[in-house]
Short mmCIF file of C-alpha atoms in Angstrom, two decimals:
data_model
loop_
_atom_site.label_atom_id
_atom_site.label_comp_id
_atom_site.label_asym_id
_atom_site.label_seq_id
_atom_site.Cartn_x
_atom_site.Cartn_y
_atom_site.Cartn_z
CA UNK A 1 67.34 27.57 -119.33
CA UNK A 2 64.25 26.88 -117.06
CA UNK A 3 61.45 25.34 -117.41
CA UNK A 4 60.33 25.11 -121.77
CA UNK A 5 56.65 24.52 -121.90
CA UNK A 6 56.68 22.48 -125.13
CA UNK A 7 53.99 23.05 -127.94
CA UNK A 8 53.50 19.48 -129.48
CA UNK A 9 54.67 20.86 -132.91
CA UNK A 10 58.17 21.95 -131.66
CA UNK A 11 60.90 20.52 -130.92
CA UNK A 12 59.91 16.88 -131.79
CA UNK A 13 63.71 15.19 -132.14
CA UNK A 14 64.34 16.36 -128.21
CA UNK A 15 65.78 13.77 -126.20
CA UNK A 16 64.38 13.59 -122.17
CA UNK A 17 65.71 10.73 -119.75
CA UNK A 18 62.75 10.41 -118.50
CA UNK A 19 59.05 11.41 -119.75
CA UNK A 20 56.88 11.58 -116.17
CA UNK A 21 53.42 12.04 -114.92
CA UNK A 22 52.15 12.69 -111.94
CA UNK A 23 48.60 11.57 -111.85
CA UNK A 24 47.34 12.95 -108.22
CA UNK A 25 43.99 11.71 -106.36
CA UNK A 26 41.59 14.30 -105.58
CA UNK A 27 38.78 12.00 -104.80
CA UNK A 28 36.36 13.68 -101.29
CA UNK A 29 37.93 10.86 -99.17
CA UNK A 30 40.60 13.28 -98.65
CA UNK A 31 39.72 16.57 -96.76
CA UNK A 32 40.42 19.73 -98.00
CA UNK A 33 43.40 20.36 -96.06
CA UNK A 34 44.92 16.90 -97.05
CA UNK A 35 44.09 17.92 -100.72
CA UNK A 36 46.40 21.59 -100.01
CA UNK A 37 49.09 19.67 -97.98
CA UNK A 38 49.12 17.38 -101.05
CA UNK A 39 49.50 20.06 -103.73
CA UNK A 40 52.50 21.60 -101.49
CA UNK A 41 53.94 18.44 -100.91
CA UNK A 42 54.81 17.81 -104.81
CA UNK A 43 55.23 21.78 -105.47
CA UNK A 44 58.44 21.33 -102.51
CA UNK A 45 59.93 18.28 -104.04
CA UNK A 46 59.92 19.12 -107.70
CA UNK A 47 61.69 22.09 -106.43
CA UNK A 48 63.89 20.50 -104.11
CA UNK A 49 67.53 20.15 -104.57
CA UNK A 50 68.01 16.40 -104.43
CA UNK A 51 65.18 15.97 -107.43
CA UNK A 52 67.04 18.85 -109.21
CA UNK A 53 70.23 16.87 -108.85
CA UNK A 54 68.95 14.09 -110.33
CA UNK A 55 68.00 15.78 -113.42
CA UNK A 56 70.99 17.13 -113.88
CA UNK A 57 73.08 13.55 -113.49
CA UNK A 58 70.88 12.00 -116.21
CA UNK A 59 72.34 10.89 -119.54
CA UNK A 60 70.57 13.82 -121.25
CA UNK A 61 70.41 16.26 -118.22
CA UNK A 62 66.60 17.19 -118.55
CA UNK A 63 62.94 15.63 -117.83
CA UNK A 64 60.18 15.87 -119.79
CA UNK A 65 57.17 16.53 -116.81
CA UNK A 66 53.62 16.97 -116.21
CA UNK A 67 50.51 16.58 -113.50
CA UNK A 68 47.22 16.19 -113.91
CA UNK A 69 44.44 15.35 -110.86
CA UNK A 70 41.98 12.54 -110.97
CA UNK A 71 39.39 10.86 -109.56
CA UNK A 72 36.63 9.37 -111.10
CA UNK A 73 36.78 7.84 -114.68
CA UNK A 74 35.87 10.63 -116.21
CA UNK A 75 37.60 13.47 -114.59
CA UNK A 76 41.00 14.02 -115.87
CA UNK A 77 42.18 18.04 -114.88
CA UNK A 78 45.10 19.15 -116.36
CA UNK A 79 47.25 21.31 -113.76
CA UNK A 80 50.99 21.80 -115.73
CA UNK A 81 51.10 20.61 -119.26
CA UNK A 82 54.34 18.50 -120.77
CA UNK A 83 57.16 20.94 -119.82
CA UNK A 84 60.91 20.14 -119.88
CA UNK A 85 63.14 20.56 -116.81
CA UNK A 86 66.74 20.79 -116.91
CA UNK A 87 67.67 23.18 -113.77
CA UNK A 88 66.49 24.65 -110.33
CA UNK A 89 64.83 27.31 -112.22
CA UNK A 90 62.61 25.06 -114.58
CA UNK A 91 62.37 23.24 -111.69
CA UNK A 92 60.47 26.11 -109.24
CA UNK A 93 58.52 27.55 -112.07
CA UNK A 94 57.00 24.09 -112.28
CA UNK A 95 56.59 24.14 -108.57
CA UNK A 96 54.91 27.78 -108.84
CA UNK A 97 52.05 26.54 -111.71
CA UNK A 98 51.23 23.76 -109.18
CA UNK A 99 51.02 25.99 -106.35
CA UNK A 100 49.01 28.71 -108.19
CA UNK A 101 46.07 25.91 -108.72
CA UNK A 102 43.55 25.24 -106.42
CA UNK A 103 41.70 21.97 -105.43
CA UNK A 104 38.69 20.54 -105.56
CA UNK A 105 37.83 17.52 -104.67
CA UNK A 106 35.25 15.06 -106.77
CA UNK A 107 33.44 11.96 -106.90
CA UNK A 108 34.38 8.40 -106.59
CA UNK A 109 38.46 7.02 -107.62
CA UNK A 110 39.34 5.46 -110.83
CA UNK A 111 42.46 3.92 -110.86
CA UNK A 112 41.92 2.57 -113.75
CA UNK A 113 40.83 5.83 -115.47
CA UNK A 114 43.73 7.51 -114.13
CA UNK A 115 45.84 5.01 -115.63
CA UNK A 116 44.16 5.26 -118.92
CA UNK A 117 44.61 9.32 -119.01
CA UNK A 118 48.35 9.10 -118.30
CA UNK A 119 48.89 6.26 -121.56
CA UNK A 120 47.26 8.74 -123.45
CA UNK A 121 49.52 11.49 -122.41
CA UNK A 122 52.34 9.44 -122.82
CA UNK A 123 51.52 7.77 -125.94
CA UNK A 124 51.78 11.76 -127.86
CA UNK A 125 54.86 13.34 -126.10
CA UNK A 126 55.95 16.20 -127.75
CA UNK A 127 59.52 14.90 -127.53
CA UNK A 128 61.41 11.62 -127.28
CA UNK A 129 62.11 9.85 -124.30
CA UNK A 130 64.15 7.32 -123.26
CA UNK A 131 61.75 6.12 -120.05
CA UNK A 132 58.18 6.49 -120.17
CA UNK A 133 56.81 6.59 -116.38
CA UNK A 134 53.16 6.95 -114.37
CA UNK A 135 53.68 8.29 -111.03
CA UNK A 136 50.10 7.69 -109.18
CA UNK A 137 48.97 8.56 -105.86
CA UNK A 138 45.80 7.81 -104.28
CA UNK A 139 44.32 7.01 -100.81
CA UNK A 140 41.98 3.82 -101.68
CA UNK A 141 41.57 1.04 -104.15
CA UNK A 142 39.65 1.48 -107.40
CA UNK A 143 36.07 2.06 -107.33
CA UNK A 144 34.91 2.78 -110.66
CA UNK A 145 35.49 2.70 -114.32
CA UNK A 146 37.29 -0.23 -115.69
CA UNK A 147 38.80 -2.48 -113.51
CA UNK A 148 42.19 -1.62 -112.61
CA UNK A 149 44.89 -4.44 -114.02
CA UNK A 150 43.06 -4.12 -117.12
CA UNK A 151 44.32 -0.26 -117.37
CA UNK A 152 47.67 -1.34 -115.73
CA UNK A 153 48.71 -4.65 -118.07
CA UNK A 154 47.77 -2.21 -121.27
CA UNK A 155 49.98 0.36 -120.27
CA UNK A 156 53.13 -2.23 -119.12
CA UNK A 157 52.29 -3.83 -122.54
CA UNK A 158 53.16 -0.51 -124.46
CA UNK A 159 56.59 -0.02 -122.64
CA UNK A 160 55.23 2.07 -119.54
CA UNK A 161 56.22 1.79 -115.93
CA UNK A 162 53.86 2.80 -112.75
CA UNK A 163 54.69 3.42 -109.69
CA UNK A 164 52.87 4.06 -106.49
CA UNK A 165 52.28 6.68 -103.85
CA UNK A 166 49.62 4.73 -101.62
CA UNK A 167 48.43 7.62 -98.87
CA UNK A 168 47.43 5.12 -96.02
CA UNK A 169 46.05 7.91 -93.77
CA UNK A 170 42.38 8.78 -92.52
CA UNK A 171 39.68 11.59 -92.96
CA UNK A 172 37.41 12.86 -95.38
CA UNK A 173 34.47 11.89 -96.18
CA UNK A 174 34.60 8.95 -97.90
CA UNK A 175 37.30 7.05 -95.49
CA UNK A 176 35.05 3.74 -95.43
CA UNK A 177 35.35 3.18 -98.46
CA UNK A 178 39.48 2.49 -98.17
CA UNK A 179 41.40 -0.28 -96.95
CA UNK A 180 44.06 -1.15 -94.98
CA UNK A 181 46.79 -3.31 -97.04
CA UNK A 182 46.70 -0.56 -99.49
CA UNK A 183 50.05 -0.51 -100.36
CA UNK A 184 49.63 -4.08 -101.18
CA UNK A 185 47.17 -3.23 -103.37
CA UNK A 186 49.16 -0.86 -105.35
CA UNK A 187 51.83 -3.95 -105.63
CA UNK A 188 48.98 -6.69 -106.70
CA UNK A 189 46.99 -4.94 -108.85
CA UNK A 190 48.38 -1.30 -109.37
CA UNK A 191 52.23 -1.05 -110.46
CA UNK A 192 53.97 -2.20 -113.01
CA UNK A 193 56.52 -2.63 -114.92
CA UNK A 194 60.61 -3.03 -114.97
CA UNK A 195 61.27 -2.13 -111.49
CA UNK A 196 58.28 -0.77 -110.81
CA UNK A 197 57.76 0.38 -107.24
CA UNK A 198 55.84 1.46 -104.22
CA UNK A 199 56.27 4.11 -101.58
CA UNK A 200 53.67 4.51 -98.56
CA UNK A 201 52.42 7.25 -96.72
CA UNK A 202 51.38 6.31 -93.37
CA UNK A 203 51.49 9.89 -92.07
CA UNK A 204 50.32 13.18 -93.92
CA UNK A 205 54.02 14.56 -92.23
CA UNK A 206 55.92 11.91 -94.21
CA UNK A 207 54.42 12.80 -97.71
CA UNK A 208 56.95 15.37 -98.87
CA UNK A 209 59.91 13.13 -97.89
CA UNK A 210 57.85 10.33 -99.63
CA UNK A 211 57.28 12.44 -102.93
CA UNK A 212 61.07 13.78 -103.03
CA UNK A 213 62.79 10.03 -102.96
CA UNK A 214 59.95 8.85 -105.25
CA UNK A 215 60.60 11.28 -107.65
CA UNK A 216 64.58 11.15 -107.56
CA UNK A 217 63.50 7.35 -108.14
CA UNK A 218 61.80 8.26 -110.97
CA UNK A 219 64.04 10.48 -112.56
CA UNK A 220 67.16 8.31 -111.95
CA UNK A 221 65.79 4.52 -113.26
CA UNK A 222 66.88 2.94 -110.53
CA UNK A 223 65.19 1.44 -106.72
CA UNK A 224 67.60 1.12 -103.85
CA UNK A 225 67.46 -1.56 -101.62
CA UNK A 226 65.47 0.45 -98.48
CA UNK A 227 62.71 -0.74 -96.03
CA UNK A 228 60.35 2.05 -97.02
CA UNK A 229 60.52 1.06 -101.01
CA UNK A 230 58.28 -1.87 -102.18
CA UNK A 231 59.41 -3.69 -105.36
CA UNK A 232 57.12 -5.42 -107.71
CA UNK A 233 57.23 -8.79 -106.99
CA UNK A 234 56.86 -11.59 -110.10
CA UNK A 235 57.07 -14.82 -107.98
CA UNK A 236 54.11 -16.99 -107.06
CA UNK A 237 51.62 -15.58 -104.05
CA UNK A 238 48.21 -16.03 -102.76
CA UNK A 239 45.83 -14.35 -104.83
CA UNK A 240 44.78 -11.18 -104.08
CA UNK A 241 41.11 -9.45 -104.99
CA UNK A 242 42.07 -6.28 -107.04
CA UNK A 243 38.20 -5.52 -107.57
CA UNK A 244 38.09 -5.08 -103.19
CA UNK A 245 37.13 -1.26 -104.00
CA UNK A 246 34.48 -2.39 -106.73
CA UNK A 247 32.58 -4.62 -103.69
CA UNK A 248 33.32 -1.91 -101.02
CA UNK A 249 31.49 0.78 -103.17
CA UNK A 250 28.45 -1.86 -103.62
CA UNK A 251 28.13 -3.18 -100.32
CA UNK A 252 28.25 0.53 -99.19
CA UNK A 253 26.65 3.11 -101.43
CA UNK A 254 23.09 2.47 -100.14
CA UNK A 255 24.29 3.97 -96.46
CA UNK A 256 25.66 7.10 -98.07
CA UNK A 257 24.42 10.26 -100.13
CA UNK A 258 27.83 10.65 -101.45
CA UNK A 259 30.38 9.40 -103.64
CA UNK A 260 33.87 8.64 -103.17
#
């Protein structure tokens, strides 16, 4: 069948396993050719076999899927609107609109914005789903906008789980601003969720691998019990300061001309 770019007036009573966005960082502390090797990296694993499989196992055999890129809180671009995927072929058209885009990269990261744009996205699906999920990437913590567990605990509270793709590499401009436990940031103060998750990138060479067992993750409701995957954890821990980016930016923005 392929991939069925759905119109919100049609085909309302459709049943997806999963409803999934991909909300992808494009804030200028990644360098243009992390921004392309980005882009290709999710074009290759939507397309991939393994994330194809999964569709296919699910309950109702199809996904309903779309990506937008993000960065500060008010820049929300649309790349592939809601489109249901049941097979390789809706699989690699998908793969082709996000390769067919280009890049650009833009000021400061909002989490929290990020967060906010997905809910709404997921709050007027064009069909039913059984799962409602956020897939977010980004490179450093949360910088402007709304502080980020405020966006995260709204959209937990309305039945939505996030996940994490924390890209804990170096280069472009605005590397000072990021921090090192950035994957425990995503776990403090960005996922969320019933098991909700988190999946680093230390290495730009590991991101494909990374996005293909996120997504097959995603798709398939369920977290294996691997090294590489961080689980939510509900159990009583030293606090941690999920405004870090918010301080960064002030302490910083004096010594630079740009944003992040």
């Amino acid at each position: 069948m392929g991939a069925v770019a759905i119109p919100f007036s049609a085909e309302a009573g459709e049943r997806v396993d999963v409803a999934l966005v991909l909300a992808v960082d494009v804030s200028r502390s990644m360098s243009p050719e992390e921004l392309q090797i980005q882009r290709k990296g999710y074009a290759a694993a939507i397309a991939s076999p393994e994330v194809v499989r999964a569709i296919e196992l699910g309950a109702h055999g199809r996904i309903g899927l779309m990506m937008f890129e993000w960065a500060n809180d008010t820049h929300i671009r649309e790349i592939v609107g809601w489109t249901i995927i049941e097979d390789r072929a809706g699989a690699t058209e998908f793969a082709d609109k996000v390769l067919a885009d280009s890049t650009f990269g833009q000021r400061r990261t909002s989490i929290s914005g990020a967060i906010r744009h997905a809910t709404a996205f997921l709050e007027d699906l064009p069909f039913e789903a059984d799962r409602r999920v956020i897939d977010i990437s980004g490179d450093g913590p949360n910088n402007h906008g709304a502080p980020v567990t405020l966006a995260r605990d709204a959209a937990v509270e309305s039945g939505m789980v996030i996940n994490g793709l924390p890209l804990m590499t170096t280069g472009g401009a605005g590397f000072q601003f990021n921090i090192k436990d950035l994957d425990e940031y995503y776990r403090r103060c960005v996922i969320g969720g019933p098991a909700s998750f988190v999946i680093p990138v230390n290495n730009w060479v590991q991101f494909p691998d990374a996005v293909r067992r996120k997504l097959v993750l995603e798709i398939g409701g369920v977290v294996p019990h691997v090294p590489s995957v961080i689980k939510a954890q509900f159990t009583p821990q030293e606090p941690y300061d999920c405004l870090i980016g918010e301080k960064i930016w002030r302490q910083m923005r004096e010594q630079y001309f740009w944003d992040q």
